[in-house]
Coordinates of C-alpha atoms and ligand atoms in Angstrom, one line a residue:
M242 CA 113.4 -168.2 -68.4
A243 CA 113.1 -171.2 -66.2
P244 CA 111.9 -173.9 -66.4
S245 CA 110.8 -174.5 -69.9
S246 CA 111.5 -171.8 -72.4
T247 CA 114.7 -172.3 -74.4
H248 CA 114.3 -169.1 -76.3
T249 CA 114.8 -170.8 -79.6
Y250 CA 112.1 -169.2 -81.7
T251 CA 111.7 -166.9 -84.6
V252 CA 109.0 -164.2 -84.9
T253 CA 107.9 -162.2 -87.8
A254 CA 105.5 -159.5 -86.8
R255 CA 103.9 -156.5 -88.3
D256 CA 103.5 -153.8 -85.8
P257 CA 100.4 -151.8 -85.1
S258 CA 102.7 -148.9 -84.6
D259 CA 103.5 -149.0 -88.3
N260 CA 99.9 -147.9 -88.9
E261 CA 98.1 -146.5 -85.9
S262 CA 94.7 -147.5 -87.1
D263 CA 95.7 -151.2 -87.7
R264 CA 95.6 -153.1 -84.5
S265 CA 95.5 -156.5 -86.1
A266 CA 99.2 -157.5 -85.7
S267 CA 99.9 -160.7 -87.3
V268 CA 102.5 -163.1 -86.0
T269 CA 104.1 -166.3 -87.0
A270 CA 106.0 -167.8 -84.1
T271 CA 107.5 -171.0 -85.1
T272 CA 108.9 -173.5 -82.7
Q273 CA 112.2 -174.8 -83.8
A274 CA 113.6 -178.2 -83.1
G275 CA 114.0 -178.7 -79.4
G276 CA 112.4 -175.3 -78.7
T277 CA 109.2 -174.6 -76.8
G278 CA 108.1 -171.5 -78.6
T279 CA 107.9 -168.0 -77.3
P280 CA 107.9 -167.3 -73.6
V281 CA 104.1 -166.8 -73.8
Q282 CA 103.5 -169.9 -75.9
A283 CA 105.6 -171.9 -73.4
N284 CA 104.0 -170.6 -70.2
G285 CA 100.6 -169.0 -71.0
Q286 CA 98.6 -167.3 -68.4
L287 CA 100.6 -166.4 -65.3
K288 CA 99.3 -166.9 -61.8
V289 CA 100.7 -166.1 -58.4
C290 CA 101.3 -169.4 -56.5
G291 CA 102.1 -169.0 -52.9
V292 CA 105.1 -166.6 -52.8
R293 CA 106.1 -167.4 -56.4
L294 CA 105.0 -166.7 -59.9
C295 CA 103.8 -169.7 -61.9
N296 CA 102.9 -170.5 -65.4
E297 CA 99.6 -172.0 -66.6
R298 CA 100.7 -175.5 -65.6
G299 CA 101.4 -174.3 -62.0
E300 CA 105.2 -174.5 -62.5
Q301 CA 107.3 -171.8 -60.8
I302 CA 109.0 -169.6 -63.3
Q303 CA 111.3 -166.6 -63.4
L304 CA 110.8 -163.9 -66.1
R305 CA 113.7 -161.7 -67.1
G306 CA 113.5 -158.7 -69.3
M307 CA 113.8 -154.9 -69.9
S308 CA 111.9 -151.8 -69.0
T309 CA 111.4 -149.0 -71.5
H310 CA 112.5 -145.5 -70.5
G311 CA 109.6 -143.0 -70.1
L312 CA 107.3 -143.2 -73.1
Q313 CA 107.2 -139.3 -73.3
W314 CA 111.0 -139.2 -73.9
Y315 CA 112.1 -142.4 -75.6
S316 CA 109.3 -143.8 -77.7
Q317 CA 111.7 -143.6 -80.6
C318 CA 113.5 -146.5 -79.1
L319 CA 110.4 -148.7 -79.3
N320 CA 109.9 -149.8 -82.9
T321 CA 109.7 -152.9 -85.1
A322 CA 113.5 -153.4 -85.1
S323 CA 114.2 -152.6 -81.5
L324 CA 111.4 -154.9 -80.2
D325 CA 112.4 -157.7 -82.6
A326 CA 115.9 -157.4 -81.2
L327 CA 114.6 -157.5 -77.6
A328 CA 112.5 -160.7 -78.4
T329 CA 114.9 -162.6 -80.6
D330 CA 118.4 -161.3 -79.9
W331 CA 118.1 -160.5 -76.2
K332 CA 115.6 -163.3 -75.8
S333 CA 113.7 -161.2 -73.4
D334 CA 110.6 -162.8 -71.7
I335 CA 109.1 -159.5 -70.8
L336 CA 108.8 -155.8 -71.7
R337 CA 107.9 -153.3 -69.0
V338 CA 106.0 -150.4 -70.5
S339 CA 106.9 -147.3 -68.4
M340 CA 104.3 -144.7 -68.7
Y341 CA 105.1 -141.7 -66.5
I342 CA 102.1 -139.9 -65.2
Q343 CA 103.7 -136.5 -64.5
D344 CA 106.9 -135.1 -66.1
G345 CA 105.1 -134.7 -69.5
G346 CA 103.5 -138.1 -69.3
Y347 CA 99.9 -139.4 -69.1
E348 CA 98.4 -136.4 -67.3
S349 CA 99.4 -134.1 -70.2
N350 CA 97.5 -136.2 -72.8
P351 CA 95.7 -139.2 -71.4
R352 CA 94.3 -140.3 -74.8
Q353 CA 97.7 -140.3 -76.6
F354 CA 99.5 -142.1 -73.8
T355 CA 96.8 -144.7 -73.4
D356 CA 97.0 -145.4 -77.1
R357 CA 100.8 -145.7 -76.9
V358 CA 100.4 -148.3 -74.2
H359 CA 97.8 -150.2 -76.3
N360 CA 100.2 -150.2 -79.1
L361 CA 103.2 -151.4 -77.1
I362 CA 101.0 -154.2 -75.6
E363 CA 100.2 -155.3 -79.1
M364 CA 103.9 -155.2 -80.1
A365 CA 105.0 -157.3 -77.2
T366 CA 102.1 -159.7 -77.7
A367 CA 103.0 -160.1 -81.4
R368 CA 106.5 -161.2 -80.3
G369 CA 105.3 -163.7 -77.7
M370 CA 106.6 -161.5 -74.8
Y371 CA 104.9 -160.7 -71.5
A372 CA 104.3 -157.1 -70.8
I373 CA 104.1 -155.1 -67.6
V374 CA 101.8 -152.0 -67.8
D375 CA 103.7 -149.7 -65.5
W376 CA 101.8 -146.8 -63.9
H377 CA 105.0 -144.9 -63.5
M378 CA 104.0 -142.5 -60.7
L379 CA 107.1 -141.0 -59.1
D380 CA 106.6 -137.3 -58.0
P381 CA 104.4 -136.7 -56.2
G382 CA 105.0 -139.9 -54.3
D383 CA 101.5 -140.3 -52.9
P384 CA 99.7 -142.7 -55.2
M385 CA 96.4 -141.2 -54.1
Y386 CA 97.3 -138.1 -56.0
N387 CA 96.7 -140.0 -59.3
L388 CA 93.9 -142.4 -58.1
S389 CA 91.2 -141.2 -60.4
R390 CA 93.5 -141.1 -63.4
A391 CA 94.6 -144.6 -62.6
K392 CA 91.0 -145.8 -62.4
T393 CA 90.3 -144.3 -65.8
F394 CA 93.5 -145.7 -67.4
F395 CA 93.4 -149.2 -66.0
A396 CA 89.7 -149.6 -66.6
E397 CA 90.3 -149.0 -70.3
I398 CA 93.4 -151.2 -70.5
A399 CA 91.8 -154.0 -68.6
Q400 CA 88.7 -153.9 -70.8
R401 CA 90.6 -153.8 -74.1
H402 CA 93.1 -156.5 -73.2
N403 CA 91.2 -158.9 -70.9
G404 CA 91.4 -161.6 -73.5
K405 CA 95.2 -161.6 -73.5
N406 CA 97.3 -164.0 -71.4
N407 CA 100.6 -162.1 -71.3
L408 CA 100.0 -159.0 -69.1
L409 CA 100.8 -157.8 -65.6
Y410 CA 99.6 -154.6 -64.2
E411 CA 101.9 -152.5 -62.0
I412 CA 99.7 -150.0 -60.3
A413 CA 102.3 -147.7 -58.6
N414 CA 105.9 -147.5 -59.7
E415 CA 107.5 -145.9 -56.6
P416 CA 105.4 -144.5 -53.8
S417 CA 107.4 -142.2 -51.5
G418 CA 106.6 -140.0 -48.5
V419 CA 103.6 -142.0 -47.6
S420 CA 103.0 -144.9 -45.2
W421 CA 102.3 -148.5 -46.3
S422 CA 98.8 -148.1 -45.2
T423 CA 98.2 -145.3 -47.7
I424 CA 99.6 -147.5 -50.5
R425 CA 97.5 -150.4 -49.3
N426 CA 94.4 -148.2 -49.3
Y427 CA 95.2 -147.0 -52.8
A428 CA 95.5 -150.7 -53.9
H429 CA 92.2 -151.5 -52.3
Q430 CA 90.5 -148.7 -54.3
L431 CA 92.1 -149.4 -57.6
I432 CA 92.2 -153.2 -57.8
P433 CA 88.4 -153.7 -57.8
V434 CA 88.2 -151.5 -60.9
I435 CA 90.7 -153.7 -62.7
R436 CA 89.1 -156.9 -61.5
Q437 CA 85.7 -155.8 -62.8
N438 CA 87.2 -155.9 -66.2
D439 CA 89.9 -158.5 -65.9
P440 CA 89.7 -161.1 -63.2
D441 CA 93.0 -162.9 -63.8
T442 CA 95.8 -160.6 -64.7
P443 CA 98.4 -160.5 -62.0
I444 CA 98.7 -157.1 -60.3
L445 CA 102.0 -155.7 -58.9
V446 CA 101.8 -153.4 -56.0
G447 CA 104.5 -150.8 -55.3
T448 CA 105.9 -150.7 -51.8
R449 CA 107.0 -148.0 -49.3
A450 CA 110.0 -145.7 -50.0
W451 CA 110.5 -146.1 -53.7
S452 CA 109.4 -149.7 -53.8
S453 CA 112.1 -150.7 -51.3
L454 CA 109.7 -152.5 -49.0
G455 CA 110.5 -149.6 -46.7
V456 CA 114.2 -150.6 -46.3
S457 CA 115.5 -147.2 -47.5
E458 CA 113.7 -145.7 -44.5
G459 CA 114.8 -148.3 -42.0
S460 CA 111.8 -150.5 -42.1
D461 CA 111.4 -153.9 -43.8
E462 CA 109.0 -156.4 -45.2
N463 CA 107.3 -157.0 -41.9
E464 CA 104.9 -154.1 -42.5
V465 CA 103.6 -155.8 -45.6
V466 CA 103.5 -159.3 -44.0
A467 CA 101.5 -157.8 -41.1
N468 CA 99.1 -156.0 -43.3
P469 CA 99.0 -157.5 -46.8
V470 CA 96.8 -156.2 -49.6
N471 CA 93.4 -157.8 -49.4
A472 CA 93.3 -159.3 -52.9
T473 CA 94.3 -162.4 -54.8
N474 CA 96.8 -162.9 -57.5
I475 CA 99.0 -160.0 -56.5
M476 CA 102.8 -159.5 -55.9
Y477 CA 104.8 -156.7 -54.2
T478 CA 107.5 -154.8 -56.1
F479 CA 111.1 -154.3 -55.0
H480 CA 113.5 -151.9 -56.8
F481 CA 117.3 -151.5 -56.3
Y482 CA 120.3 -149.9 -57.9
A483 CA 123.3 -152.0 -57.1
A484 CA 125.9 -149.2 -56.8
S485 CA 123.7 -147.5 -54.2
H486 CA 122.0 -150.3 -52.4
G487 CA 124.0 -152.9 -50.5
S488 CA 123.5 -155.6 -48.0
D489 CA 120.4 -154.2 -46.2
Y490 CA 118.6 -154.3 -49.6
L491 CA 119.9 -157.7 -50.5
N492 CA 119.0 -159.2 -47.1
T493 CA 115.5 -157.7 -47.2
L494 CA 114.9 -159.0 -50.7
S495 CA 116.1 -162.5 -49.7
R496 CA 113.9 -162.6 -46.6
A497 CA 110.9 -161.0 -48.2
A498 CA 110.9 -163.5 -51.1
D499 CA 110.3 -166.3 -48.7
R500 CA 107.4 -164.6 -47.1
I501 CA 105.5 -162.7 -49.8
P502 CA 105.4 -162.7 -53.6
V503 CA 108.0 -160.3 -54.8
F504 CA 108.6 -159.1 -58.4
V505 CA 111.7 -156.9 -59.1
T506 CA 110.1 -154.6 -61.7
E507 CA 113.0 -152.2 -61.9
F508 CA 116.7 -152.4 -61.1
G509 CA 120.0 -150.9 -62.3
T510 CA 123.6 -152.0 -62.1
Q511 CA 124.6 -148.4 -61.4
E512 CA 123.6 -145.7 -58.9
A513 CA 120.0 -144.8 -58.0
T514 CA 120.2 -141.9 -60.4
G515 CA 120.3 -144.5 -63.2
D516 CA 123.7 -143.1 -63.9
G517 CA 127.3 -143.3 -62.6
P518 CA 129.6 -146.3 -62.3
N519 CA 128.3 -149.8 -62.5
N520 CA 128.8 -152.2 -59.6
F521 CA 128.7 -155.5 -61.5
T522 CA 130.0 -157.5 -58.5
R523 CA 127.1 -156.6 -56.3
S524 CA 124.7 -156.8 -59.3
Q525 CA 125.8 -160.4 -59.8
Q526 CA 124.9 -161.1 -56.1
Y527 CA 121.4 -159.8 -56.8
I528 CA 121.2 -161.8 -60.0
D529 CA 122.3 -165.0 -58.2
L530 CA 119.8 -164.5 -55.4
M531 CA 117.0 -163.8 -57.8
A532 CA 117.8 -166.9 -59.8
Q533 CA 117.9 -169.0 -56.7
K534 CA 114.6 -167.8 -55.4
K535 CA 113.0 -167.5 -58.8
I536 CA 112.4 -163.8 -58.4
S537 CA 111.4 -162.3 -61.8
W538 CA 113.2 -159.2 -62.8
V539 CA 113.2 -156.3 -65.2
N540 CA 116.2 -154.0 -65.8
W541 CA 116.1 -150.2 -66.3
N542 CA 116.3 -149.3 -69.3
Y543 CA 116.0 -150.1 -73.0
S544 CA 116.8 -146.6 -74.4
D545 CA 119.7 -144.5 -75.7
D546 CA 119.5 -141.9 -72.9
F547 CA 123.0 -140.6 -72.1
R548 CA 123.0 -142.1 -68.6
S549 CA 125.0 -145.2 -67.9
G550 CA 121.9 -147.3 -67.1
A551 CA 120.4 -146.8 -70.6
V552 CA 121.7 -149.8 -72.5
F553 CA 122.3 -148.1 -75.9
T554 CA 124.8 -145.4 -76.8
T555 CA 123.4 -142.0 -77.6
G556 CA 122.0 -141.8 -81.1
T557 CA 121.2 -145.5 -81.5
C558 CA 117.4 -144.7 -81.7
P559 CA 115.5 -145.0 -83.9
N560 CA 117.7 -146.7 -86.6
G561 CA 119.7 -149.1 -84.5
P562 CA 121.3 -151.5 -85.0
F563 CA 119.6 -152.9 -81.9
A564 CA 120.8 -156.6 -82.1
G565 CA 124.2 -157.6 -81.0
T566 CA 126.5 -155.6 -78.9
S567 CA 127.9 -152.9 -81.2
R568 CA 125.7 -150.1 -79.8
L569 CA 125.6 -151.2 -76.2
K570 CA 127.1 -149.4 -73.2
P571 CA 128.9 -151.6 -70.6
A572 CA 125.7 -152.0 -68.6
G573 CA 123.9 -153.1 -71.8
V574 CA 126.5 -155.8 -72.6
W575 CA 126.3 -157.1 -69.1
I576 CA 122.6 -157.2 -68.8
R577 CA 122.0 -158.6 -72.3
D578 CA 124.1 -161.6 -71.3
R579 CA 121.9 -162.2 -68.3
V580 CA 118.6 -161.7 -70.0
R581 CA 119.7 -164.2 -72.7
A582 CA 121.1 -166.7 -70.3
D583 CA 119.3 -170.1 -70.2
Ligands
LIG619 C1 115.1 -141.6 -64.1 C2 115.5 -141.5 -65.6 C3 115.9 -140.1 -65.9 C4 114.8 -139.2 -65.5 C5 114.4 -139.4 -64.0 C6 113.3 -138.5 -63.6 O1 116.6 -142.4 -65.8 O2 116.2 -140.0 -67.2 O3 115.2 -137.8 -65.6 O4 114.0 -140.8 -63.9 O5 112.1 -138.8 -64.2 C7 113.8 -144.8 -60.4 C8 112.6 -144.4 -61.2 C9 112.9 -144.1 -62.6 C10 114.3 -143.3 -62.6 C11 115.3 -144.3 -62.2 C12 116.8 -143.8 -62.3 O6 111.5 -145.4 -61.2 O7 111.9 -143.2 -63.1 O8 114.6 -143.0 -64.0 N1 115.0 -144.7 -60.8 O9 116.9 -142.6 -61.5 N2 113.8 -145.3 -59.2 C13 115.0 -145.4 -58.8 C14 115.9 -145.1 -59.8

């Protein structure tokens, strides 16, 4: 992470997940010689500053990290050992907690999924990582379909965690089949519910056509620039899969990042299916652009799903080993290097 974290820290944590009823995770995060502690110790409460993301001292920063797969499918990849590896071996700044709503996710058992998210927030916090709470709506693509569920969920999350300084709320993973004005209207209805309980956590708003800022349907960032969400401390999300999405995406991301605050909350080095061959050459172009413009990013995904975009080989979870490269697929080896990079 730029500018200040050197990623030289050690963490010993006891996870709340080891005992569901125990939420008092304890942590010893020691700063080593020359180090500046964990990402959260080094940067504190995040705040959107102009078109960038800043730390508590108002310095522009770039966060880099990994997204979980769907919690309903790959919770077994999220345990003490795997999250220790993410924090200390991958040196990840951030964990995106992807809670699907449909597909056997939140709607099937709101209490259980909300509790899983509470737990994962505590596990990330115990390791000094930032966490994105991802409302992973996907199909149906109209965020309004899940508005009342989202209000219930985010009200509880914001109430429980408003004392923390390491969260971001992503309120709509990938809207599709709806206009920007529908997404904007959704944001206007949900954001006040969050703000009532938590005035200062940055909020990430999905964009049109699978969070492509409309580019996959021939539009671009102008629709957001012309009609921004009427709220403070928010960013817009942009997703890409490098083997499917070429120069129109790259150019849009580059232009948009100079005009509005953009956070890449999901990307893959392979095709948009999350599978197929990797395009590391084009992926590196995105990585370079995001470094240059300090665009924070999160890669899909930290699981042992069979697809090429899941970093671990099938059967790695739950026992690992998660540190090092012995269980990583090619995309995993590649992205670990780039999460770890200074
Ligand atoms: C994919 C998963 C896959 C799952 C599918 C449908 O990798 O296992 O069967 O979702 O739920 C996205 C989505 C993300 C997708 C990913 C890859 O946000 O949920 O995950 N992707 O297809 N947008 C573009 C690509």
